[in-house]
Amino acid sequence: MPDKAPSASGFQFELTGGTPCFDFANTVDSRCAPKQRVDNLTGFTALTSWARQSGVVSARKASELTRAAKEQSDAAGRVFRKAVELRETIYRVFSVIAGGGRPSEQDLLLLGSYAQEAFSHMHLIAGGSGFEWSLDQRSRDSLMTLLWPIANSAVDLLVCGDLAKVRECAADNCGWLFMDRSRNQSRRWCDMKICGNREKVRRHRRAVSGTQATT
Ligand SMILES: [Zn+2]
C-alpha cells in the first residue's frame, strides 16, 4: 500500500495482487483506516488506465473506450459506479475467504451476476492453437467490456483457483489482497518494501519504548 497522490491520468497502479481481480480490489490505499483511505479509482479515465496497465484490455482498446466514454458520459458514469460495486464485492468476498470464513450469499449472487453478464456476450471460436471464448461483435464497443475480465478473474479464482493462497495484507490499515505464492506460504505483506518495513519499524519502536518503560 504505497504513499502516492492519485490522479486520473499518469497514475501508476500497483499490480502486486497476483491476479487481476485482486489488483483491482487494491486500487484503494489504506482501505481499513477510514481517515487515511485513498481511492485511486477516481473515475472512468482512471478505470481505463488501470485496465490498460493491468493488461485486461490492450492499449488500443483502452484508447477506443476512452474516446467512446467522452461521447457517452452517462453510460461511462454508470459503468464507473458498477466498477466500484464490483470492486467492493470482490474485496468483501476474498477478505472473508482470507480470514477463513464464508462469503455472504448476497455477495456471491452479485459477483456471479457480473460473470453471467460477461458470459452472455461471449461466443466460442477456433483460435490458432485451440479454441477460445471471444467477445461477440456487437459487444466489443460496450464500456462494460472493462469490467467483464475482472469479474471472470474473480469467479475463476472462486471456482477453480487455489483459495488456500488467498491473503489479506497483515498491516492494520492496508486491506490489500494477494495470492501467496511463496515457497513456504509465509508471505504476510502486500509488499515487503512498504507494509512489511513499516511493521518492522513499528515493532522496533514498541520494543524500544518497552525497554525504556522497564528501565
Ligand atoms: Zn499492505
PDB file of C-alpha atoms and ligand atoms in Angstrom:
ATOM      1  CA  MET A   1       0.000   0.000   0.000  1.00  0.00           C
ATOM      2  CA  PRO A   2       2.178   2.877  -1.288  1.00  0.00           C
ATOM      3  CA  ASP A   3       2.089   6.601  -0.444  1.00  0.00           C
ATOM      4  CA  LYS A   4       1.115   8.304  -3.671  1.00  0.00           C
ATOM      5  CA  ALA A   5      -1.185  11.108  -4.641  1.00  0.00           C
ATOM      6  CA  PRO A   6      -3.889   9.840  -7.003  1.00  0.00           C
ATOM      7  CA  SER A   7      -4.607  11.466 -10.327  1.00  0.00           C
ATOM      8  CA  ALA A   8      -6.802  10.301 -13.160  1.00  0.00           C
ATOM      9  CA  SER A   9      -4.083  10.262 -15.792  1.00  0.00           C
ATOM     10  CA  GLY A  10      -0.489   9.145 -15.474  1.00  0.00           C
ATOM     11  CA  PHE A  11      -1.097   7.362 -12.182  1.00  0.00           C
ATOM     12  CA  GLN A  12       0.836   4.121 -11.855  1.00  0.00           C
ATOM     13  CA  PHE A  13      -1.255   1.437 -10.175  1.00  0.00           C
ATOM     14  CA  GLU A  14       0.459  -1.200  -8.048  1.00  0.00           C
ATOM     15  CA  LEU A  15      -0.060  -4.671  -9.502  1.00  0.00           C
ATOM     16  CA  THR A  16       1.146  -6.954  -6.726  1.00  0.00           C
ATOM     17  CA  GLY A  17      -2.023  -8.968  -6.106  1.00  0.00           C
ATOM     18  CA  GLY A  18      -1.107 -11.864  -8.378  1.00  0.00           C
ATOM     19  CA  THR A  19      -4.460 -11.860 -10.161  1.00  0.00           C
ATOM     20  CA  PRO A  20      -6.416  -9.088 -11.932  1.00  0.00           C
ATOM     21  CA  CYS A  21      -9.345  -9.191  -9.514  1.00  0.00           C
ATOM     22  CA  PHE A  22      -7.018  -8.543  -6.528  1.00  0.00           C
ATOM     23  CA  ASP A  23      -5.112  -5.812  -8.358  1.00  0.00           C
ATOM     24  CA  PHE A  24      -8.497  -4.218  -8.972  1.00  0.00           C
ATOM     25  CA  ALA A  25      -9.556  -4.538  -5.314  1.00  0.00           C
ATOM     26  CA  ASN A  26      -6.199  -2.951  -4.399  1.00  0.00           C
ATOM     27  CA  THR A  27      -6.993   0.338  -6.139  1.00  0.00           C
ATOM     28  CA  VAL A  28      -7.877   1.643  -2.648  1.00  0.00           C
ATOM     29  CA  ASP A  29      -4.980   2.573  -0.341  1.00  0.00           C
ATOM     30  CA  SER A  30      -5.355   2.234   3.444  1.00  0.00           C
ATOM     31  CA  ARG A  31      -8.743   0.606   2.952  1.00  0.00           C
ATOM     32  CA  CYS A  32      -9.032  -0.384   6.609  1.00  0.00           C
ATOM     33  CA  ALA A  33      -8.252   3.066   8.038  1.00  0.00           C
ATOM     34  CA  PRO A  34     -11.162   5.386   7.146  1.00  0.00           C
ATOM     35  CA  LYS A  35      -9.193   8.581   7.875  1.00  0.00           C
ATOM     36  CA  GLN A  36      -6.238   7.557   5.670  1.00  0.00           C
ATOM     37  CA  ARG A  37      -8.216   5.814   2.941  1.00  0.00           C
ATOM     38  CA  VAL A  38      -7.385   6.984  -0.603  1.00  0.00           C
ATOM     39  CA  ASP A  39      -9.388   5.762  -3.579  1.00  0.00           C
ATOM     40  CA  ASN A  40      -7.179   5.745  -6.683  1.00  0.00           C
ATOM     41  CA  LEU A  41     -10.086   4.782  -8.921  1.00  0.00           C
ATOM     42  CA  THR A  42     -11.154   8.378  -9.394  1.00  0.00           C
ATOM     43  CA  GLY A  43     -13.424   7.992 -12.440  1.00  0.00           C
ATOM     44  CA  PHE A  44     -13.853   6.277 -15.795  1.00  0.00           C
ATOM     45  CA  THR A  45     -10.479   7.562 -17.063  1.00  0.00           C
ATOM     46  CA  ALA A  46      -8.696   6.020 -14.080  1.00  0.00           C
ATOM     47  CA  LEU A  47     -10.656   2.781 -14.628  1.00  0.00           C
ATOM     48  CA  THR A  48      -9.494   2.644 -18.255  1.00  0.00           C
ATOM     49  CA  SER A  49      -5.947   3.429 -17.187  1.00  0.00           C
ATOM     50  CA  TRP A  50      -5.979   0.610 -14.620  1.00  0.00           C
ATOM     51  CA  ALA A  51      -7.400  -1.826 -17.214  1.00  0.00           C
ATOM     52  CA  ARG A  52      -4.616  -0.942 -19.656  1.00  0.00           C
ATOM     53  CA  GLN A  53      -1.842  -1.158 -17.060  1.00  0.00           C
ATOM     54  CA  SER A  54      -3.065  -4.489 -15.731  1.00  0.00           C
ATOM     55  CA  GLY A  55      -3.427  -5.901 -19.236  1.00  0.00           C
ATOM     56  CA  VAL A  56      -7.135  -6.738 -19.038  1.00  0.00           C
ATOM     57  CA  VAL A  57      -7.540  -4.619 -22.189  1.00  0.00           C
ATOM     58  CA  SER A  58      -4.997  -3.648 -24.831  1.00  0.00           C
ATOM     59  CA  ALA A  59      -3.659  -0.078 -25.113  1.00  0.00           C
ATOM     60  CA  ARG A  60      -5.593   0.319 -28.355  1.00  0.00           C
ATOM     61  CA  LYS A  61      -8.834  -0.904 -26.781  1.00  0.00           C
ATOM     62  CA  ALA A  62      -8.315   1.414 -23.808  1.00  0.00           C
ATOM     63  CA  SER A  63      -7.940   4.403 -26.163  1.00  0.00           C
ATOM     64  CA  GLU A  64     -11.092   3.398 -28.055  1.00  0.00           C
ATOM     65  CA  LEU A  65     -13.087   3.073 -24.831  1.00  0.00           C
ATOM     66  CA  THR A  66     -11.764   6.411 -23.523  1.00  0.00           C
ATOM     67  CA  ARG A  67     -12.924   8.089 -26.731  1.00  0.00           C
ATOM     68  CA  ALA A  68     -16.289   6.302 -26.595  1.00  0.00           C
ATOM     69  CA  ALA A  69     -16.773   7.348 -22.960  1.00  0.00           C
ATOM     70  CA  LYS A  70     -16.429  11.039 -23.912  1.00  0.00           C
ATOM     71  CA  GLU A  71     -19.425  10.642 -26.218  1.00  0.00           C
ATOM     72  CA  GLN A  72     -21.435   8.616 -23.676  1.00  0.00           C
ATOM     73  CA  SER A  73     -20.792  10.361 -20.384  1.00  0.00           C
ATOM     74  CA  ASP A  74     -23.965   8.995 -18.724  1.00  0.00           C
ATOM     75  CA  ALA A  75     -23.041   5.425 -19.668  1.00  0.00           C
ATOM     76  CA  ALA A  76     -19.455   5.993 -18.512  1.00  0.00           C
ATOM     77  CA  GLY A  77     -20.772   7.198 -15.151  1.00  0.00           C
ATOM     78  CA  ARG A  78     -22.967   4.089 -14.806  1.00  0.00           C
ATOM     79  CA  VAL A  79     -20.097   1.750 -15.695  1.00  0.00           C
ATOM     80  CA  PHE A  80     -17.840   3.509 -13.211  1.00  0.00           C
ATOM     81  CA  ARG A  81     -20.418   3.073 -10.422  1.00  0.00           C
ATOM     82  CA  LYS A  82     -20.715  -0.606 -11.335  1.00  0.00           C
ATOM     83  CA  ALA A  83     -16.904  -0.893 -11.303  1.00  0.00           C
ATOM     84  CA  VAL A  84     -16.828   0.369  -7.722  1.00  0.00           C
ATOM     85  CA  GLU A  85     -19.653  -2.019  -6.762  1.00  0.00           C
ATOM     86  CA  LEU A  86     -17.778  -4.935  -8.383  1.00  0.00           C
ATOM     87  CA  ARG A  87     -14.519  -3.939  -6.661  1.00  0.00           C
ATOM     88  CA  GLU A  88     -16.100  -3.703  -3.218  1.00  0.00           C
ATOM     89  CA  THR A  89     -17.849  -7.047  -3.726  1.00  0.00           C
ATOM     90  CA  ILE A  90     -14.545  -8.678  -4.722  1.00  0.00           C
ATOM     91  CA  TYR A  91     -12.908  -7.217  -1.626  1.00  0.00           C
ATOM     92  CA  ARG A  92     -15.630  -8.453   0.740  1.00  0.00           C
ATOM     93  CA  VAL A  93     -15.737 -11.952  -0.763  1.00  0.00           C
ATOM     94  CA  PHE A  94     -11.982 -12.563  -0.700  1.00  0.00           C
ATOM     95  CA  SER A  95     -11.300 -10.746   2.554  1.00  0.00           C
ATOM     96  CA  VAL A  96     -13.707 -13.180   4.224  1.00  0.00           C
ATOM     97  CA  ILE A  97     -12.026 -16.137   2.475  1.00  0.00           C
ATOM     98  CA  ALA A  98      -8.561 -14.903   3.538  1.00  0.00           C
ATOM     99  CA  GLY A  99      -9.853 -14.880   7.112  1.00  0.00           C
ATOM    100  CA  GLY A 100     -11.116 -18.462   6.828  1.00  0.00           C
ATOM    101  CA  GLY A 101     -14.812 -17.572   6.582  1.00  0.00           C
ATOM    102  CA  ARG A 102     -17.575 -17.980   4.006  1.00  0.00           C
ATOM    103  CA  PRO A 103     -18.685 -15.044   1.848  1.00  0.00           C
ATOM    104  CA  SER A 104     -22.304 -13.930   2.073  1.00  0.00           C
ATOM    105  CA  GLU A 105     -24.831 -15.381  -0.355  1.00  0.00           C
ATOM    106  CA  GLN A 106     -25.727 -11.847  -1.419  1.00  0.00           C
ATOM    107  CA  ASP A 107     -22.133 -11.053  -2.435  1.00  0.00           C
ATOM    108  CA  LEU A 108     -21.784 -14.344  -4.320  1.00  0.00           C
ATOM    109  CA  LEU A 109     -25.009 -13.613  -6.212  1.00  0.00           C
ATOM    110  CA  LEU A 110     -23.760 -10.160  -7.128  1.00  0.00           C
ATOM    111  CA  LEU A 111     -20.336 -11.400  -8.256  1.00  0.00           C
ATOM    112  CA  GLY A 112     -21.973 -14.217 -10.215  1.00  0.00           C
ATOM    113  CA  SER A 113     -24.295 -11.774 -11.965  1.00  0.00           C
ATOM    114  CA  TYR A 114     -21.303  -9.865 -13.393  1.00  0.00           C
ATOM    115  CA  ALA A 115     -19.734 -13.090 -14.669  1.00  0.00           C
ATOM    116  CA  GLN A 116     -23.076 -14.240 -16.138  1.00  0.00           C
ATOM    117  CA  GLU A 117     -23.418 -10.948 -17.961  1.00  0.00           C
ATOM    118  CA  ALA A 118     -19.881 -11.310 -19.321  1.00  0.00           C
ATOM    119  CA  PHE A 119     -20.549 -14.862 -20.456  1.00  0.00           C
ATOM    120  CA  SER A 120     -23.732 -13.865 -22.277  1.00  0.00           C
ATOM    121  CA  HIS A 121     -21.595 -11.696 -24.581  1.00  0.00           C
ATOM    122  CA  MET A 122     -19.054 -14.392 -25.450  1.00  0.00           C
ATOM    123  CA  HIS A 123     -19.004 -16.947 -28.186  1.00  0.00           C
ATOM    124  CA  LEU A 124     -16.754 -19.919 -28.812  1.00  0.00           C
ATOM    125  CA  ILE A 125     -14.291 -19.628 -31.672  1.00  0.00           C
ATOM    126  CA  ALA A 126     -11.463 -21.671 -33.139  1.00  0.00           C
ATOM    127  CA  GLY A 127      -8.166 -19.883 -32.401  1.00  0.00           C
ATOM    128  CA  GLY A 128      -4.659 -20.502 -33.766  1.00  0.00           C
ATOM    129  CA  SER A 129      -3.828 -23.404 -31.482  1.00  0.00           C
ATOM    130  CA  GLY A 130      -7.168 -24.391 -29.989  1.00  0.00           C
ATOM    131  CA  PHE A 131     -10.495 -22.910 -29.026  1.00  0.00           C
ATOM    132  CA  GLU A 132     -11.271 -19.831 -27.025  1.00  0.00           C
ATOM    133  CA  TRP A 133     -14.030 -17.555 -25.813  1.00  0.00           C
ATOM    134  CA  SER A 134     -14.287 -14.288 -27.689  1.00  0.00           C
ATOM    135  CA  LEU A 135     -16.479 -11.232 -27.242  1.00  0.00           C
ATOM    136  CA  ASP A 136     -19.265 -11.104 -29.797  1.00  0.00           C
ATOM    137  CA  GLN A 137     -19.028  -8.292 -32.344  1.00  0.00           C
ATOM    138  CA  ARG A 138     -21.964  -6.237 -31.034  1.00  0.00           C
ATOM    139  CA  SER A 139     -20.469  -6.088 -27.516  1.00  0.00           C
ATOM    140  CA  ARG A 140     -16.952  -5.017 -28.411  1.00  0.00           C
ATOM    141  CA  ASP A 141     -17.681  -1.320 -28.079  1.00  0.00           C
ATOM    142  CA  SER A 142     -19.566  -1.655 -24.803  1.00  0.00           C
ATOM    143  CA  LEU A 143     -17.923   0.231 -21.935  1.00  0.00           C
ATOM    144  CA  MET A 144     -18.787  -2.776 -19.766  1.00  0.00           C
ATOM    145  CA  THR A 145     -16.060  -4.788 -21.523  1.00  0.00           C
ATOM    146  CA  LEU A 146     -13.700  -3.207 -18.977  1.00  0.00           C
ATOM    147  CA  LEU A 147     -15.432  -5.000 -16.122  1.00  0.00           C
ATOM    148  CA  TRP A 148     -16.050  -8.449 -17.562  1.00  0.00           C
ATOM    149  CA  PRO A 149     -12.436  -9.725 -17.431  1.00  0.00           C
ATOM    150  CA  ILE A 150     -12.258  -8.603 -13.794  1.00  0.00           C
ATOM    151  CA  ALA A 151     -15.464 -10.444 -12.895  1.00  0.00           C
ATOM    152  CA  ASN A 152     -14.242 -13.524 -14.779  1.00  0.00           C
ATOM    153  CA  SER A 153     -10.935 -13.402 -12.927  1.00  0.00           C
ATOM    154  CA  ALA A 154     -12.759 -13.374  -9.567  1.00  0.00           C
ATOM    155  CA  VAL A 155     -15.186 -16.154 -10.455  1.00  0.00           C
ATOM    156  CA  ASP A 156     -12.434 -18.341 -11.989  1.00  0.00           C
ATOM    157  CA  LEU A 157     -10.463 -17.987  -8.773  1.00  0.00           C
ATOM    158  CA  LEU A 158     -13.502 -18.868  -6.662  1.00  0.00           C
ATOM    159  CA  VAL A 159     -14.492 -21.890  -8.729  1.00  0.00           C
ATOM    160  CA  CYS A 160     -11.156 -23.420  -9.684  1.00  0.00           C
ATOM    161  CA  GLY A 161      -8.369 -21.380  -8.055  1.00  0.00           C
ATOM    162  CA  ASP A 162      -6.275 -22.245  -5.017  1.00  0.00           C
ATOM    163  CA  LEU A 163      -8.195 -20.405  -2.303  1.00  0.00           C
ATOM    164  CA  ALA A 164      -5.691 -21.533   0.338  1.00  0.00           C
ATOM    165  CA  LYS A 165      -3.277 -18.997  -1.158  1.00  0.00           C
ATOM    166  CA  VAL A 166      -5.647 -16.021  -0.756  1.00  0.00           C
ATOM    167  CA  ARG A 167      -4.269 -13.497   1.748  1.00  0.00           C
ATOM    168  CA  GLU A 168      -5.051 -10.043   3.051  1.00  0.00           C
ATOM    169  CA  CYS A 169      -2.067  -7.861   3.989  1.00  0.00           C
ATOM    170  CA  ALA A 170      -1.249  -8.155   7.687  1.00  0.00           C
ATOM    171  CA  ALA A 171      -0.797  -4.387   8.141  1.00  0.00           C
ATOM    172  CA  ASP A 172      -3.668  -2.960  10.209  1.00  0.00           C
ATOM    173  CA  ASN A 173      -4.629  -0.207   7.799  1.00  0.00           C
ATOM    174  CA  CYS A 174      -3.870  -1.800   4.404  1.00  0.00           C
ATOM    175  CA  GLY A 175      -6.522  -4.291   3.285  1.00  0.00           C
ATOM    176  CA  TRP A 176      -4.763  -5.279   0.071  1.00  0.00           C
ATOM    177  CA  LEU A 177      -5.388  -8.776  -1.212  1.00  0.00           C
ATOM    178  CA  PHE A 178      -2.792 -11.051  -2.798  1.00  0.00           C
ATOM    179  CA  MET A 179      -2.063 -14.639  -3.773  1.00  0.00           C
ATOM    180  CA  ASP A 180       0.644 -16.091  -1.557  1.00  0.00           C
ATOM    181  CA  ARG A 181       2.817 -17.998  -3.994  1.00  0.00           C
ATOM    182  CA  SER A 182       5.855 -18.018  -1.701  1.00  0.00           C
ATOM    183  CA  ARG A 183       7.530 -21.416  -1.362  1.00  0.00           C
ATOM    184  CA  ASN A 184       6.599 -21.901   2.301  1.00  0.00           C
ATOM    185  CA  GLN A 185       3.306 -19.992   2.148  1.00  0.00           C
ATOM    186  CA  SER A 186       4.549 -17.360   4.580  1.00  0.00           C
ATOM    187  CA  ARG A 187       4.030 -14.063   2.764  1.00  0.00           C
ATOM    188  CA  ARG A 188       2.259 -11.649   5.114  1.00  0.00           C
ATOM    189  CA  TRP A 189       2.512  -8.302   3.352  1.00  0.00           C
ATOM    190  CA  CYS A 190       1.164  -6.911   0.112  1.00  0.00           C
ATOM    191  CA  ASP A 191       4.678  -5.553  -0.412  1.00  0.00           C
ATOM    192  CA  MET A 192       7.587  -6.155   1.960  1.00  0.00           C
ATOM    193  CA  LYS A 193       9.169  -2.844   0.946  1.00  0.00           C
ATOM    194  CA  ILE A 194       6.094  -0.911   2.083  1.00  0.00           C
ATOM    195  CA  CYS A 195       3.838  -2.570   4.647  1.00  0.00           C
ATOM    196  CA  GLY A 196       6.478  -5.081   5.783  1.00  0.00           C
ATOM    197  CA  ASN A 197       9.051  -2.401   6.542  1.00  0.00           C
ATOM    198  CA  ARG A 198       6.500  -0.196   8.283  1.00  0.00           C
ATOM    199  CA  GLU A 199       5.555  -3.055  10.554  1.00  0.00           C
ATOM    200  CA  LYS A 200       9.232  -3.724  11.340  1.00  0.00           C
ATOM    201  CA  VAL A 201       9.669  -0.036  12.297  1.00  0.00           C
ATOM    202  CA  ARG A 202       6.503  -0.186  14.423  1.00  0.00           C
ATOM    203  CA  ARG A 203       7.717  -3.316  16.218  1.00  0.00           C
ATOM    204  CA  HIS A 204      11.123  -1.767  16.779  1.00  0.00           C
ATOM    205  CA  ARG A 205       9.542   1.375  18.284  1.00  0.00           C
ATOM    206  CA  ARG A 206       7.352  -0.758  20.533  1.00  0.00           C
ATOM    207  CA  ALA A 207      10.363  -2.782  21.661  1.00  0.00           C
ATOM    208  CA  VAL A 208      12.389   0.369  22.364  1.00  0.00           C
ATOM    209  CA  SER A 209       9.551   2.054  24.302  1.00  0.00           C
ATOM    210  CA  GLY A 210       9.009  -1.208  26.238  1.00  0.00           C
ATOM    211  CA  THR A 211      12.695  -1.295  27.176  1.00  0.00           C
ATOM    212  CA  GLN A 212      12.595   2.352  28.264  1.00  0.00           C
ATOM    213  CA  ALA A 213       9.431   1.757  30.321  1.00  0.00           C
ATOM    214  CA  THR A 214      11.131  -1.040  32.274  1.00  0.00           C
ATOM    215  CA  THR A 215      14.388   0.821  32.944  1.00  0.00           C
TER     216      THR A 215
HETATM  217 ZN    ZN B   1      -0.165  -3.889   2.731  1.00  0.00          ZN
END
